[in-house]
Short mmCIF file of C-alpha atoms and ligand atoms in Angstrom, two decimals:
data_model
loop_
_atom_site.label_atom_id
_atom_site.label_comp_id
_atom_site.label_asym_id
_atom_site.label_seq_id
_atom_site.Cartn_x
_atom_site.Cartn_y
_atom_site.Cartn_z
CA MET J 1 -30.45 -6.67 4.88
CA LYS J 2 -30.33 -5.78 8.95
CA ARG J 3 -26.05 -6.44 9.04
CA GLU J 4 -22.96 -4.61 7.57
CA PRO J 5 -22.28 -7.18 4.46
CA ILE J 6 -20.21 -9.88 5.07
CA ILE J 7 -17.57 -9.98 1.92
CA LEU J 8 -14.46 -12.87 0.70
CA SER J 9 -11.94 -10.16 -0.61
CA ILE J 10 -8.77 -11.83 -2.55
CA GLU J 11 -5.44 -10.14 -3.22
CA THR J 12 -2.69 -11.65 -5.34
CA SER J 13 -1.26 -8.35 -7.48
CA CYS J 14 1.90 -8.53 -6.15
CA ASP J 15 4.19 -11.05 -3.57
CA GLU J 16 1.65 -11.37 -1.15
CA THR J 17 -1.44 -14.84 -1.66
CA ALA J 18 -4.40 -12.78 0.07
CA ALA J 19 -7.67 -12.93 1.67
CA ALA J 20 -10.01 -11.71 4.21
CA VAL J 21 -13.88 -12.02 5.64
CA THR J 22 -14.61 -8.06 6.25
CA LEU J 23 -18.01 -7.55 8.21
CA GLY J 24 -18.69 -4.09 7.68
CA ARG J 25 -15.15 -1.90 8.01
CA GLN J 26 -14.93 -4.96 10.12
CA ILE J 27 -12.42 -6.81 10.23
CA LEU J 28 -12.30 -10.84 11.04
CA SER J 29 -9.78 -12.51 8.89
CA ASN J 30 -6.57 -11.08 7.35
CA VAL J 31 -5.06 -14.41 5.94
CA VAL J 32 -1.54 -13.06 4.22
CA TRP J 33 1.11 -15.71 2.48
CA SER J 34 4.18 -13.71 1.82
CA GLN J 35 6.42 -15.10 -1.14
CA ILE J 36 8.62 -12.71 0.58
CA ALA J 37 11.31 -15.80 1.18
CA ILE J 38 11.11 -16.52 -2.48
CA HIS J 39 11.68 -13.76 -4.30
CA ARG J 40 14.98 -12.26 -1.62
CA PRO J 41 17.69 -14.29 -3.05
CA TRP J 42 16.76 -12.42 -6.83
CA GLY J 43 16.63 -9.72 -4.74
CA GLY J 44 13.12 -8.03 -5.98
CA VAL J 45 9.71 -10.35 -7.00
CA VAL J 46 9.29 -12.56 -9.85
CA PRO J 47 6.53 -12.91 -11.68
CA SER J 48 6.46 -15.69 -12.80
CA LEU J 49 7.92 -17.52 -8.93
CA ALA J 50 4.83 -14.96 -7.53
CA LYS J 51 2.18 -16.52 -10.35
CA ARG J 52 3.45 -20.09 -9.61
CA ALA J 53 2.82 -19.00 -5.71
CA HIS J 54 0.02 -17.47 -5.59
CA GLN J 55 -1.04 -20.73 -8.22
CA GLU J 56 -0.19 -23.24 -4.86
CA HIS J 57 -1.10 -21.42 -1.72
CA ILE J 58 -4.53 -19.62 -2.90
CA ASP J 59 -6.58 -22.55 -1.96
CA GLU J 60 -5.70 -22.92 1.57
CA VAL J 61 -5.26 -19.01 2.27
CA VAL J 62 -9.23 -18.13 0.83
CA ASN J 63 -10.14 -21.47 3.30
CA THR J 64 -8.48 -20.54 6.39
CA ALA J 65 -9.45 -16.75 5.68
CA ILE J 66 -12.93 -18.29 5.40
CA LYS J 67 -13.18 -19.74 8.73
CA PRO J 68 -14.72 -17.44 10.91
CA VAL J 69 -17.97 -17.54 8.73
CA ASN J 70 -18.79 -20.06 6.04
CA TRP J 71 -19.03 -19.91 2.50
CA GLN J 72 -23.29 -19.37 2.51
CA LYS J 73 -22.85 -16.51 4.86
CA ILE J 74 -20.42 -14.70 1.97
CA ASP J 75 -22.35 -11.58 1.03
CA ALA J 76 -20.13 -11.40 -2.10
CA VAL J 77 -16.24 -12.10 -3.05
CA ALA J 78 -14.38 -9.25 -4.08
CA VAL J 79 -10.91 -9.36 -5.47
CA THR J 80 -8.06 -6.68 -6.58
CA ALA J 81 -8.39 -6.38 -10.65
CA GLY J 82 -5.33 -4.22 -10.42
CA PRO J 83 -2.36 -1.85 -10.74
CA GLY J 84 -0.23 -4.76 -10.88
CA LEU J 85 0.92 -7.61 -11.89
CA ALA J 86 -0.69 -9.31 -14.93
CA ILE J 87 0.39 -12.48 -14.52
CA ALA J 88 0.25 -12.81 -10.47
CA LEU J 89 -3.29 -10.56 -10.45
CA GLU J 90 -4.90 -13.37 -13.29
CA VAL J 91 -4.66 -16.07 -10.11
CA GLY J 92 -7.25 -14.01 -7.42
CA ILE J 93 -9.71 -13.35 -10.53
CA LYS J 94 -9.80 -16.78 -11.88
CA LYS J 95 -10.57 -17.82 -7.76
CA ALA J 96 -12.82 -14.83 -7.26
CA LYS J 97 -14.22 -15.81 -10.17
CA GLU J 98 -14.66 -19.64 -9.50
CA ILE J 99 -16.41 -18.59 -5.90
CA ALA J 100 -18.29 -16.16 -7.35
CA GLU J 101 -20.23 -18.67 -9.07
CA LYS J 102 -20.36 -21.64 -7.35
CA TYR J 103 -21.83 -20.44 -4.30
CA LYS J 104 -23.78 -17.73 -7.09
CA LYS J 105 -22.26 -14.52 -5.14
CA PRO J 106 -21.89 -11.34 -6.77
CA LEU J 107 -18.45 -9.96 -7.38
CA ILE J 108 -16.60 -6.90 -7.21
CA ALA J 109 -14.14 -5.93 -8.80
CA VAL J 110 -11.47 -3.45 -6.36
CA ASP J 111 -8.51 -1.69 -7.26
CA HIS J 112 -5.44 -1.67 -5.37
CA MET J 113 -4.37 1.84 -4.66
CA GLU J 114 -8.54 2.45 -3.47
CA GLY J 115 -6.96 -1.08 -0.91
CA HIS J 116 -4.46 0.93 0.46
CA LEU J 117 -6.20 4.37 0.78
CA LEU J 118 -8.74 3.22 2.76
CA SER J 119 -6.69 0.77 4.28
CA SER J 120 -7.05 3.15 8.05
CA LEU J 121 -10.88 3.10 7.50
CA ALA J 122 -10.57 -0.60 8.97
CA LYS J 123 -11.93 -1.65 11.92
CA ASN J 124 -10.98 -4.68 14.44
CA PHE J 125 -12.84 -5.84 16.85
CA LYS J 126 -12.84 -2.90 18.93
CA PHE J 127 -12.70 0.15 17.56
CA HIS J 128 -9.97 1.77 16.46
CA PRO J 129 -9.19 4.48 18.80
CA ALA J 130 -7.96 6.85 16.31
CA ASN J 131 -10.55 6.31 14.17
CA GLY J 132 -12.74 8.45 16.69
CA GLY J 133 -14.63 5.53 17.12
CA ALA J 134 -18.77 4.64 16.63
CA ASN J 135 -18.14 8.19 15.37
CA PHE J 136 -16.06 8.38 13.05
CA LYS J 137 -16.51 10.41 10.15
CA LEU J 138 -14.41 10.46 6.95
CA GLU J 139 -14.27 14.33 6.41
CA PHE J 140 -13.44 15.70 3.21
CA PRO J 141 -11.22 16.84 1.07
CA ALA J 142 -9.32 14.36 2.33
CA LEU J 143 -5.97 13.57 1.34
CA GLY J 144 -4.12 10.42 0.12
CA LEU J 145 -0.72 9.35 1.27
CA LEU J 146 0.11 6.26 -0.14
CA VAL J 147 4.08 5.13 0.30
CA SER J 148 4.77 1.66 -1.77
CA GLY J 149 7.06 -1.01 -2.78
CA GLY J 150 5.10 -0.23 -5.97
CA HIS J 151 3.69 3.26 -6.01
CA THR J 152 4.13 6.72 -4.10
CA GLU J 153 1.58 8.73 -4.35
CA LEU J 154 -0.62 12.09 -3.56
CA VAL J 155 -4.72 11.37 -4.13
CA LEU J 156 -7.02 14.44 -2.98
CA VAL J 157 -10.27 12.35 -1.89
CA LYS J 158 -13.58 13.99 -2.97
CA GLU J 159 -15.61 11.60 -1.04
CA ILE J 160 -14.74 7.28 -1.14
CA GLY J 161 -15.17 6.26 -5.16
CA GLN J 162 -13.78 9.96 -6.47
CA TYR J 163 -10.07 10.89 -6.64
CA GLN J 164 -7.45 13.00 -7.77
CA ILE J 165 -4.54 11.74 -8.16
CA LEU J 166 -2.27 15.13 -7.32
CA GLY J 167 1.16 13.61 -7.67
CA GLN J 168 3.07 10.01 -8.07
CA THR J 169 6.36 8.98 -9.25
CA LEU J 170 8.46 9.56 -12.10
CA ASP J 171 10.63 6.71 -12.29
CA ASP J 172 10.64 4.52 -8.89
CA ALA J 173 8.56 4.21 -6.13
CA ALA J 174 10.22 4.92 -2.75
CA GLY J 175 10.01 1.87 -1.76
CA GLU J 176 11.98 0.29 -4.34
CA ALA J 177 14.60 3.08 -3.58
CA PHE J 178 14.74 1.87 -0.35
CA ASP J 179 15.23 -1.70 -1.99
CA LYS J 180 17.88 -0.79 -4.55
CA VAL J 181 20.01 1.38 -2.32
CA ALA J 182 19.34 -1.49 0.84
CA LYS J 183 21.74 -3.80 -2.39
CA MET J 184 23.54 -1.08 -3.25
CA LEU J 185 25.04 -1.34 0.61
CA GLY J 186 24.57 -5.36 0.09
CA LEU J 187 22.48 -5.74 2.21
CA GLY J 188 18.96 -8.22 2.49
CA TYR J 189 15.80 -8.20 0.93
CA PRO J 190 13.38 -6.37 1.70
CA GLY J 191 15.67 -3.34 2.04
CA GLY J 192 12.62 -0.86 3.66
CA PRO J 193 13.10 -2.52 7.04
CA ILE J 194 17.05 -3.48 6.98
CA ILE J 195 17.73 0.27 6.56
CA SER J 196 15.44 2.17 8.99
CA GLN J 197 17.20 -0.15 11.02
CA LEU J 198 20.33 0.24 11.03
CA ALA J 199 19.19 4.47 10.43
CA GLU J 200 18.35 4.82 13.64
CA GLY J 201 22.06 4.08 14.76
CA GLY J 202 23.56 6.54 12.15
CA ASP J 203 23.76 10.11 11.47
CA GLU J 204 21.86 11.52 8.96
CA ALA J 205 23.83 14.59 8.43
CA LYS J 206 27.21 12.50 7.58
CA PHE J 207 26.63 12.29 3.93
CA ASP J 208 25.12 15.28 2.14
CA LEU J 209 22.75 13.58 -0.59
CA PRO J 210 20.20 15.84 -2.74
CA VAL J 211 17.08 16.06 -1.36
CA PRO J 212 14.62 14.80 -4.59
CA MET J 213 12.90 17.60 -6.49
CA VAL J 214 13.00 20.07 -3.73
CA ARG J 215 12.62 22.97 -5.91
CA SER J 216 9.83 21.76 -8.09
CA GLN J 217 6.47 23.28 -7.41
CA SER J 218 4.75 20.06 -8.96
CA LEU J 219 3.03 17.61 -6.32
CA ASN J 220 4.99 14.62 -8.82
CA PHE J 221 8.00 12.20 -7.22
CA SER J 222 11.21 10.97 -8.31
CA PHE J 223 13.67 9.32 -6.46
CA SER J 224 16.08 8.10 -9.52
CA GLY J 225 18.91 10.97 -9.12
CA LEU J 226 19.12 10.00 -4.92
CA LYS J 227 19.65 6.55 -6.41
CA THR J 228 22.13 7.36 -8.55
CA ALA J 229 23.75 10.22 -5.69
CA CYS J 230 24.00 7.31 -3.88
CA LEU J 231 25.68 4.79 -6.30
CA TYR J 232 28.40 7.77 -7.53
CA LYS J 233 28.92 8.37 -3.29
CA LEU J 234 29.53 4.76 -2.82
CA LYS J 235 31.78 3.87 -5.87
CA GLU J 236 33.94 6.74 -4.18
CA ILE J 237 34.54 4.66 -0.34
CA PRO J 238 36.09 1.32 -0.98
CA HIS J 239 34.31 -1.89 0.19
CA LYS J 240 37.14 -2.30 2.91
CA ARG J 241 36.44 1.34 4.40
CA ARG J 242 32.71 0.39 4.79
CA ASP J 243 32.35 -0.66 8.51
CA GLU J 244 28.95 -1.19 10.55
CA GLN J 245 28.69 2.85 11.09
CA PHE J 246 29.19 3.50 7.90
CA ILE J 247 26.58 1.86 6.43
CA LYS J 248 24.24 3.24 9.65
CA ASP J 249 25.32 6.85 8.26
CA PHE J 250 24.84 6.49 4.88
CA ALA J 251 21.09 4.40 5.59
CA ALA J 252 20.21 7.39 7.91
CA SER J 253 21.28 9.96 5.15
CA PHE J 254 19.51 8.13 2.55
CA GLN J 255 17.01 8.39 4.41
CA SER J 256 16.46 11.49 5.48
CA ALA J 257 16.62 12.97 2.06
CA LEU J 258 13.92 10.59 1.05
CA VAL J 259 11.37 11.32 3.74
CA GLN J 260 12.13 15.16 3.64
CA SER J 261 10.96 15.02 -0.14
CA ILE J 262 8.13 13.43 1.11
CA VAL J 263 7.64 15.83 3.83
CA LEU J 264 8.15 18.86 1.88
CA LYS J 265 5.26 17.22 -1.21
CA LEU J 266 2.92 16.38 1.65
CA LYS J 267 3.43 20.50 3.10
CA LYS J 268 2.78 21.31 -0.88
CA ALA J 269 -0.53 19.20 -1.34
CA ILE J 270 -1.86 20.46 2.96
CA GLU J 271 -0.96 24.33 1.34
CA ARG J 272 -3.02 24.22 -2.09
CA TYR J 273 -5.52 21.96 -1.38
CA HIS J 274 -6.88 22.37 2.47
CA PRO J 275 -7.65 18.55 3.50
CA GLN J 276 -9.38 17.57 6.65
CA GLN J 277 -7.55 14.13 6.81
CA VAL J 278 -4.62 12.36 5.75
CA LEU J 279 -5.25 9.13 5.42
CA LEU J 280 -2.11 7.16 5.21
CA GLY J 281 -1.41 4.13 2.94
CA GLY J 282 1.31 1.52 2.10
CA GLY J 283 4.34 -0.20 3.25
CA VAL J 284 6.59 2.12 2.87
CA ILE J 285 4.23 3.79 6.30
CA ASN J 286 5.53 1.54 8.24
CA ASN J 287 9.39 3.66 8.25
CA LEU J 288 8.76 5.67 11.61
CA ALA J 289 11.02 8.67 10.70
CA LEU J 290 9.11 9.21 8.21
CA LEU J 291 5.40 9.06 10.07
CA GLN J 292 6.69 10.88 12.81
CA GLN J 293 7.88 13.99 10.49
CA ILE J 294 4.23 13.25 8.35
CA LYS J 295 2.89 13.28 11.75
CA GLN J 296 4.81 16.87 12.61
CA VAL J 297 3.35 18.37 9.79
CA ALA J 298 0.11 17.55 10.08
CA ARG J 299 -0.08 19.12 13.49
CA GLN J 300 1.23 22.30 12.47
CA TYR J 301 -1.41 22.35 9.84
CA GLN J 302 -3.56 21.08 11.95
CA VAL J 303 -4.77 18.46 9.68
CA SER J 304 -5.41 14.74 11.67
CA VAL J 305 -3.30 11.96 10.08
CA LEU J 306 -5.33 8.20 10.18
CA VAL J 307 -3.06 5.22 10.06
CA PRO J 308 -4.09 1.45 10.00
CA TYR J 309 -4.63 0.02 13.21
CA SER J 310 -2.13 -2.77 13.12
CA LYS J 311 1.20 -2.96 10.25
CA LYS J 312 -0.33 -5.96 8.63
CA LEU J 313 -2.85 -3.11 6.89
CA LEU J 314 -0.05 -1.31 5.80
CA THR J 315 2.09 -3.50 3.26
CA ASP J 316 -0.18 -5.86 0.98
CA ASN J 317 -2.71 -7.82 2.26
CA ALA J 318 -6.98 -8.76 1.97
CA ALA J 319 -9.04 -6.57 3.95
CA MET J 320 -7.29 -3.71 2.92
CA ILE J 321 -9.30 -4.62 -0.10
CA GLY J 322 -12.69 -5.81 1.66
CA VAL J 323 -12.98 -2.07 3.70
CA ALA J 324 -13.12 0.19 0.03
CA ALA J 325 -15.10 -3.60 -1.35
CA TYR J 326 -17.82 -2.56 1.43
CA TYR J 327 -18.07 0.69 -0.21
CA LYS J 328 -18.46 -0.56 -3.39
CA PHE J 329 -20.84 -3.06 -1.94
CA LYS J 330 -23.48 -0.10 -0.23
CA ARG J 331 -23.14 1.97 -3.96
CA LYS J 332 -24.33 -1.89 -5.87
CA GLU J 333 -20.99 -1.69 -7.79
CA PHE J 334 -20.95 -5.54 -8.96
CA VAL J 335 -19.33 -6.88 -11.80
CA LYS J 336 -21.71 -6.67 -14.17
CA ASN J 337 -21.15 -9.56 -16.44
CA ILE J 338 -18.44 -12.37 -14.65
CA ASN J 339 -16.54 -13.11 -17.39
CA LYS J 340 -15.48 -10.68 -18.76
CA LEU J 341 -13.90 -9.28 -15.69
CA ASP J 342 -10.05 -9.06 -16.60
CA ARG J 343 -6.76 -7.99 -14.84
CA LYS J 344 -5.66 -4.27 -15.82
CA PRO J 345 -2.22 -4.20 -14.56
CA ASN J 346 -1.99 0.14 -15.55
CA LEU J 347 -4.85 0.83 -13.59
CA SER J 348 -5.41 4.22 -12.35
CA LEU J 349 -6.68 5.26 -9.01
CA GLU J 350 -8.76 8.72 -11.37
CA GLU J 351 -10.51 5.06 -13.91
CA TYR J 352 -14.10 4.20 -12.64
CA LEU J 353 -13.42 0.85 -11.98
CA PHE J 354 -17.44 -0.23 -12.80
CA LEU J 355 -17.44 -2.96 -15.05
O1 KG4 K 1 3.53 -1.58 0.70
P1 KG4 K 1 3.96 -2.91 -0.02
O2 KG4 K 1 3.64 -4.16 0.29
O3 KG4 K 1 4.30 -2.58 -1.64
C1 KG4 K 1 3.36 -2.49 -2.38
O4 KG4 K 1 2.67 -3.17 -2.98
O5 KG4 K 1 4.28 -2.08 -3.91
O6 KG4 K 1 5.49 -2.09 0.37
C2 KG4 K 1 6.46 -2.87 0.44
C3 KG4 K 1 7.81 -2.23 0.39
C4 KG4 K 1 9.21 -2.28 0.26
O7 KG4 K 1 9.21 -2.16 -0.45
C5 KG4 K 1 9.68 -2.24 1.81
O8 KG4 K 1 11.35 -2.49 1.37
C6 KG4 K 1 8.91 -1.65 2.53
O9 KG4 K 1 7.37 -1.83 1.97
N1 KG4 K 1 9.31 -0.90 3.86
C7 KG4 K 1 9.82 0.33 4.31
C8 KG4 K 1 9.77 -0.11 5.58
N2 KG4 K 1 8.93 -1.86 5.43
C9 KG4 K 1 8.09 -1.80 4.33
N3 KG4 K 1 10.18 1.21 3.93
C10 KG4 K 1 11.05 1.76 4.66
N4 KG4 K 1 11.28 1.75 5.95
C11 KG4 K 1 10.37 0.40 6.13
N5 KG4 K 1 9.84 0.56 8.20
ZN1 ZN K 2 0.35 -2.52 -2.77
#
């Protein structure tokens, strides 16, 4: 094949119904139907509602994504196999199998976290300057820092496809902690963007909250202690005394403790593993305080940082699945028996997903 492969990717692991078409690492379309409004009244993702919404929207999302090309031009179909909500993953897998069989295309199973990990390698129609333009080269070992609503992970990238998880959360993910603390403060869902905006006008030194895992040598994360500390602190202050400035100060103090703990682990991982580059992914990277501190650490250690070129690539989307699928396509890692491909809700990046 003279040109790079064209891949249709489908992602339904959580609460976004998504499909994308990529040409190599270049994004031709990236369609996301967000279910946030459906889950908002419940303050979190309700799996049965997610499944139904995926079923209702998957066809229109895929049909919109395919528009820049046509079915025959596609070289492969890719789909998120896990990790994620089992009944949500199922919807995307079923659709991908149908398309692969109907148009006789190979199928590629992708790990959702590999999508987040490689999301910064996606290109738009121009070369993304942060990716070094046409001469961009990923250097190994690289270090992935993935911070999302479902996961918080530090990953050593020995090569693309060869990963070692250096640390992960022992309880809540960072995004989940943002969402839960927002709930305690009576703010909306998802809480991350709301807290980060409020924090801009707040004083982070106002409340003394513990920085999680500050003394631990491990590279794991834990946010439940911080969450409980927030709960107790809030119990001391009656609702009528919580004015706008109070909420801003509390948001800033919480955000600061959480960011410090992530940055601390990042520093430790850089000191231990000497990566050439840091790859960032996941919705919480939208948090400017976090991103600024990560960049500062990277400068200090003279490591380059790769961030996806658009915010849309940080939260769940199918274009990042397409980028991961592109490398699998090059390695010819296709699903051998389409009928056997099943959802893998607890898939880990260290597992070799080649079925
Ligand atoms: O990556 P993502 O779509 O979720 C998973 O794949 O799990 O990220 C969603 C998470 C939510 O928890 C949301 O609150 C958080 O990312 N988030 C933020 C910000 N924007 C989104 N957290 C903190 N600051 C933000 N600006
Ligand atoms: Zn995700």
